[in-house]
């Protein structure tokens, strides 16, 4: 299955998977059917790009709410491909650069990829690459134009490239016309309570008695936020109980967990 | 007929048709009456430009939805003319250039064309040359002005020029007044199911039994997307079946084809 | 009369009429009363500027739809005056220049004119000089301000200047206040069917039997477009018949003419 | 009276009245009560600025439709004062300068004025100095701010300054708050038919019989436009009659006059 | 009382009161209770800043219609304090400077103040410092941000600072959030007729019989405009009577006064 | 309890607490339950960041009306942590810097923090860092983008970082998407009358008889404004009584207190 598949494939020589591993700090656990399905389809595209003649360029967008697992998913596909060139383009390494420097860096990664026979490029948080802000509307049209051209420009003969984009502002990307520039788009959802329960079980920090109430309260929560909430609650109401809980000696107090949840979710209501 | 005509004419010495050939990666197949008609009319303009005295400049715009075959059509007209100078102007070769550099490059191509007795210039994806983005509205007014002047400026005495533009944002071009700057405009449509069937038949990847259902499902699809969908489906649901299918040993599984179609068309609905 | 007057006046030494001649590639034919009237009034202004003391500066704007004959008319007035300095200012010679360079060139032409006792300056396609675009609204306010000042600034003592402007965006010029800066404005119209018939007769490419139907179909057509349509139709439906038609051996096939007309006029409807 | 007063006062040594004289090419004639009243009030301010201690700075705005006589009026006040420093600031001498150069020139004129004991500065066509355009709204805020400060800043001790502004865009100036920066504002109107008749009589180009009809037709006309119309009509319908008319040998043909008037006033209706 | 207090306090050594004196060209007269109250409260703040430990920074805004006496009031408080550092920041000394130079000058004045144990800074006409214009909205956000930070930033230990702002665009300042950055705001009003009468009595230019009608007509007039009107009227309808009136030999003619008032107040109605 | 906790923890060697102390000029007094609760939760996060493995970055936003005590609270958490690196980023030290310099300074503080094993960064008045102004909307998108990336970017392995933001423009931050970039948000409120009474008691400047009325009048007042009002009132209506009151010899006159309150609260009503 999905997680199993992950471990079967050894990353090809040459691909630096260090950066990619940092993208999934909490590992990859089974968190529901939808995540699994998307992973499988993305891996099919990986296969297609290997053999294709008519489509030397395949592009795929992962969109979904903040923290739903898009970056970890893209990184996993990159790691699980056996491609010699896998590279993530992220705003984190370009803070404070001028628009044109950012643009040049992005183009550079594509030019490099064109030299490898099989490549994957991850465009992480495209809205951040575009310097998107909700009001305005302001954004880098320079980079927007570049992406639209790069997502259509064929690699040189004999080279094949897959591009995976991620975004939590799919509406914005649609309004720019960038969504349509991708061949396929997958929606990475928040967790349903059953999914949340799977993850909680794996973490094993609640008593069997509490786990259903906890999962229920986490319905419609992004997986990344779930991890943070659990860690905050593990601290205990007076601090210091984290070690005991993660070592399995204690369990999280459900009331404290709800308190923390309340702070995070509805404080300003 | 249309396809036949294509092969009768040998490209004149001096015109680099390499770039043009890359514009029709999937070749040119018969995909319906409308495409054929436009090709024929465009070739008439090619004839006219050769003999004209009163109109040393003829301009023609191909507009239609993304992937409907505009660029391939324009490239084909360029190849099939026997003109010594045929050049495509595309955003792909100008990524990251400043507005004024892009502008200068465009003007340069026209100046070069003015030196040849018979020339064709393809302005590909004009909205991309103009750095158009759907929200804003932002675009390069510098280049917009340049195009409007170039589309009206007569070549020097004794030189004749045909300009073919392509765009999938005809509404935008109309709002700029660029449409009216072209002498004629042709609408390149998506495929009807009969047209899709013709293309599928040519590809020969469905059983005779499935081909009608497949064509029906592809009604109102741009030809470029049709090619991509077929290739994705040829991969099979577990990957690896592409070779067998293209070599004719297997056919595409219709259910898997519909699955893929669903991913691409209605995922976010 | 109008056309006769044209040939009576020999252009004065010093005025380069070459550029002006290129502005009327299809010559000047009788195309109706309105065009004639405007020509006569403009020639009266030419006379007035010669003798005036109180008004050393006269300005006149020709506005009308694209292709209605404005530039050819202005060029004809320039040629038919016996003024030593006649100059056309057009965007064609300033492509890609910076706003301030364009501005400087415009001012330069006026400064030069101030040195001649009698001058005519043609400001051709003012909206293009202003880098007007329908959406925005964007345009060069620098040049707009310059024109408004130049259209009001008196030449030095003893020098007299006539300025003829042309535009197909009279609404835009009005909104800027540039229209009011001209002393007089004339509307150059499209052709009525009687006018179109006059021109067709002169061209002699239809049979006597067809000419009325053709003229009828050309009602409300700009003269420039009429010339282009006739030339396209003269090509014939399979190409190559242009020579026979212009030499008078054949006539244009009316059905093909209507086909062409349909392509140009209503294709996207 | 008004016109008489004009001739009694000899311009003081030092003031260059050449530029000012060019502002009233058609001289100053009696054209009605309102013009007279404004002139008198403006001359009272001239007197006040001479003797004032509490108000070393007086500012006055002449606003009215294009061609109503504002600049000629301001120039006349400047000439008729006996002030050693009288200077007109106009966009005509600053075409194509950068915003900051224009600004510096304006400030320079004020600094120079501060050195003279009695000065008049005419800010002619303030909207043009501000690079105003009706759509936008765009204008030079740099110069707008400078004017608002200069119209309030006191000259050094012992120096007195009068500033006369003119504008035909009073609504715009009001919206900027520049109107309120002036101490007084006078509206310079178009002519009533009685006023027009006075001017026509003075010109003596109509027969006694025609003069009333002509004046009637000129009701609500700016004086500057009246002069231009009369000159155009004096040309005659076939040209060449101007000399005879101004020398008094002939009179203007009333029908031709109405023709010309129609061209100018209602052509585009 | 208010005016008396003014003369009791000798300006401390080191404070240049020259600039401040020029801000009250017509002196300071009793013009009603409100002006007096604001003066007294401002002087209390002066006292507080001297002794405060918890609030080393006090800020106070005087807002009111143009000419209501804000600048004169602020200058008087500055003069009447016995502070070694009193400085006025005004747009008059920064005409034509770039935004950043202006900003630097403002910051410089604050840095200087931080060196003195007790300081007053007057920010005169804040809207002008911000290059405010009613339409747009355009203004210097650089300076706006600087002011908001400076109005909150504590001086170094042991230094105390009072900031007095003036503005006639309080709505604009409110919309920027600058009003809220001041600790207290006082509204400086126009004059009521009783207040106007007090000022007129002090000036002694009307007969006892006329003074009430004159004061009545001046109801709701800013004090600065009152002074200007009186001076214009003192000129007399034919000029030259100012000396006689100010020396007490004659009085102002009430009808002429009303004429002048009409010109100023309602001319464009 | 809260205040007690404050004194138990000795600031760790290396953290410069001088700047932080200046942020609470009036000390920290008990002013109600809500302030206490937020302090405790913030200290829990401090504990969590020390031991966490899965979340090396914790971020927390304090939002509330101007003067409600956000900065003092953040500074207190910084002081009370035993972290070697505690740094406040504030607009006060960056006045007049260019956008990119400010940006670079902010990034620098984060880079420095990444070198320390445990760090706290206070982003004080985020809206001021962003050069926010209520109308426009204008702000630094450069800094906005930088913050959004920095609030998500993980420190290097083995380094842990807590970021505390403060703002009184939470709506603006929400519209930018910056709120969602913080893990938790706490609302720091104005004082209720009971809270105000606690503070007044601590100050001991009212008679026992007056304290309830005073507290009642201060209902819904930010704590910072309360301190300022008390100091203004302590001045007395004629000045000079502050010393007597703070030394306990006199009490504040309630009527004068209400007068001052009226000036500050409702002057412009
Ligand atoms: N099956 C899974 N798929 C994705 N993420 C998983 C899965 N199992 C565990 N995780 C963990 O969940 C977290 C997902 O966070 P991630 O950064 O990928 O979300 P995101 O959608 O990219 O968030 P953002 O919108 O902030 O960019 C990671 O820490 C990852 O280790
Ligand atoms: N008769 C045909 N006309 C056009 N294209 C054809 C035809 N037959 C096959 N094709 C193939 O269809 C594809 C058309 O893609 P093309 O890039 O021309 O579309 P487009 O309209 O320019 O797309 P876009 O809007 O993305 O620029 C090409 O791969 C071409 O080889
Ligand atoms: N009487 C005429 N008046 C004007 N043009 C004529 C006349 N007779 C023939 N022509 C021809 O008609 C054409 C008019 O085109 P012209 O470029 O002057 O139109 P235009 O209104 O300036 O167009 P645009 O709006 O594109 O600038 C020219 O080729 C000219 O030779
Ligand atoms: N009494 C008069 N007052 C003003 N102008 C007069 C008078 N008598 C004759 N004239 C003439 O009328 C013309 C007025 O033109 P002027 O340029 O002053 O108008 P304007 O209002 O400044 O126009 P614009 O709005 O274009 O700046 C001048 O040619 C002047 O010589
Ligand atoms: N009691 C008074 N308070 C203020 N000004 C007075 C007083 N008595 C007389 N004056 C005079 O009234 C005038 C007030 O003008 P001032 O420039 O202070 O007004 P302002 O409100 O600052 O105007 P603006 O809005 O144009 O900046 C000064 O000339 C001053 O000498
Ligand atoms: N428990 C407390 N919490 C916070 N501040 C307190 C407390 N007790 C006393 N204070 C004092 O209240 C004042 C709070 O002001 P502070 O600058 O922190 O407010 P702020 O919300 O940051 O204001 P602003 O919105 O202007 O930035 C400080 O002077 C501080 O010394
Ligand atoms: Mg992500
Ligand atoms: Mg294309
Ligand atoms: Mg033209
Ligand atoms: Mg004028
Ligand atoms: Mg003032
Ligand atoms: Mg704060």
mmCIF file of C-alpha atoms and ligand atoms in Angstrom, chain B residues 152, chain C residues 2 23-29 31 35 65-73 125 168 223-224 227, ligand 3:
data_model
loop_
_atom_site.group_PDB
_atom_site.id
_atom_site.type_symbol
_atom_site.label_atom_id
_atom_site.label_comp_id
_atom_site.label_asym_id
_atom_site.label_seq_id
_atom_site.Cartn_x
_atom_site.Cartn_y
_atom_site.Cartn_z
ATOM 1 C CA UNK B 152 -0.164 48.820 -39.207
ATOM 2 C CA UNK C 2 -11.357 68.453 -55.177
ATOM 3 C CA UNK C 23 0.250 57.772 -46.608
ATOM 4 C CA UNK C 24 -2.034 57.344 -49.613
ATOM 5 C CA UNK C 25 -0.938 54.052 -51.084
ATOM 6 C CA UNK C 26 -4.192 53.628 -52.959
ATOM 7 C CA UNK C 27 -4.193 57.167 -54.284
ATOM 8 C CA UNK C 28 -6.985 59.693 -53.801
ATOM 9 C CA UNK C 29 -10.268 59.029 -55.558
ATOM 10 C CA UNK C 31 -15.428 59.009 -52.497
ATOM 11 C CA UNK C 35 -14.558 64.005 -47.867
ATOM 12 C CA UNK C 65 -13.407 55.481 -37.535
ATOM 13 C CA UNK C 66 -10.352 53.387 -38.351
ATOM 14 C CA UNK C 67 -9.531 53.439 -42.050
ATOM 15 C CA UNK C 68 -11.900 56.238 -42.999
ATOM 16 C CA UNK C 69 -9.149 58.156 -44.801
ATOM 17 C CA UNK C 70 -7.907 60.650 -42.197
ATOM 18 C CA UNK C 71 -4.207 60.211 -42.717
ATOM 19 C CA UNK C 72 -4.475 60.251 -46.499
ATOM 20 C CA UNK C 73 -6.559 63.431 -46.273
ATOM 21 C CA UNK C 125 -2.947 58.949 -34.778
ATOM 22 C CA UNK C 168 -9.877 57.339 -34.387
ATOM 23 C CA UNK C 223 -12.461 53.159 -47.505
ATOM 24 C CA UNK C 224 -9.235 51.485 -46.370
ATOM 25 C CA UNK C 227 -9.505 48.321 -50.699
HETATM 26 N N1 LIG G 3 -10.580 60.568 -51.158
HETATM 27 C C1 LIG G 3 -9.849 59.815 -50.367
HETATM 28 N N2 LIG G 3 -9.620 60.225 -49.110
HETATM 29 C C2 LIG G 3 -8.864 59.478 -48.266
HETATM 30 N N3 LIG G 3 -8.297 58.307 -48.635
HETATM 31 C C3 LIG G 3 -8.488 57.853 -49.877
HETATM 32 C C4 LIG G 3 -9.252 58.599 -50.781
HETATM 33 N N4 LIG G 3 -9.279 57.903 -51.925
HETATM 34 C C5 LIG G 3 -8.540 56.794 -51.734
HETATM 35 N N5 LIG G 3 -8.056 56.750 -50.516
HETATM 36 C C6 LIG G 3 -7.240 55.675 -49.974
HETATM 37 O O1 LIG G 3 -7.885 55.184 -48.808
HETATM 38 C C7 LIG G 3 -6.944 54.820 -47.836
HETATM 39 C C8 LIG G 3 -7.259 55.598 -46.562
HETATM 40 O O2 LIG G 3 -6.458 55.116 -45.547
HETATM 41 P P1 LIG G 3 -5.902 56.016 -44.375
HETATM 42 O O3 LIG G 3 -4.671 55.368 -43.829
HETATM 43 O O4 LIG G 3 -5.793 57.420 -44.788
HETATM 44 O O5 LIG G 3 -7.092 55.892 -43.335
HETATM 45 P P2 LIG G 3 -7.072 56.342 -41.824
HETATM 46 O O6 LIG G 3 -8.427 56.891 -41.507
HETATM 47 O O7 LIG G 3 -5.886 57.210 -41.563
HETATM 48 O O8 LIG G 3 -6.875 54.957 -41.115
HETATM 49 P P3 LIG G 3 -6.414 54.648 -39.607
HETATM 50 O O9 LIG G 3 -7.612 54.914 -38.749
HETATM 51 O O10 LIG G 3 -6.045 53.222 -39.661
HETATM 52 O O11 LIG G 3 -5.254 55.565 -39.311
HETATM 53 C C9 LIG G 3 -5.578 55.139 -48.386
HETATM 54 O O12 LIG G 3 -5.001 54.006 -48.905
HETATM 55 C C10 LIG G 3 -5.865 56.107 -49.521
HETATM 56 O O13 LIG G 3 -4.909 55.989 -50.548
#
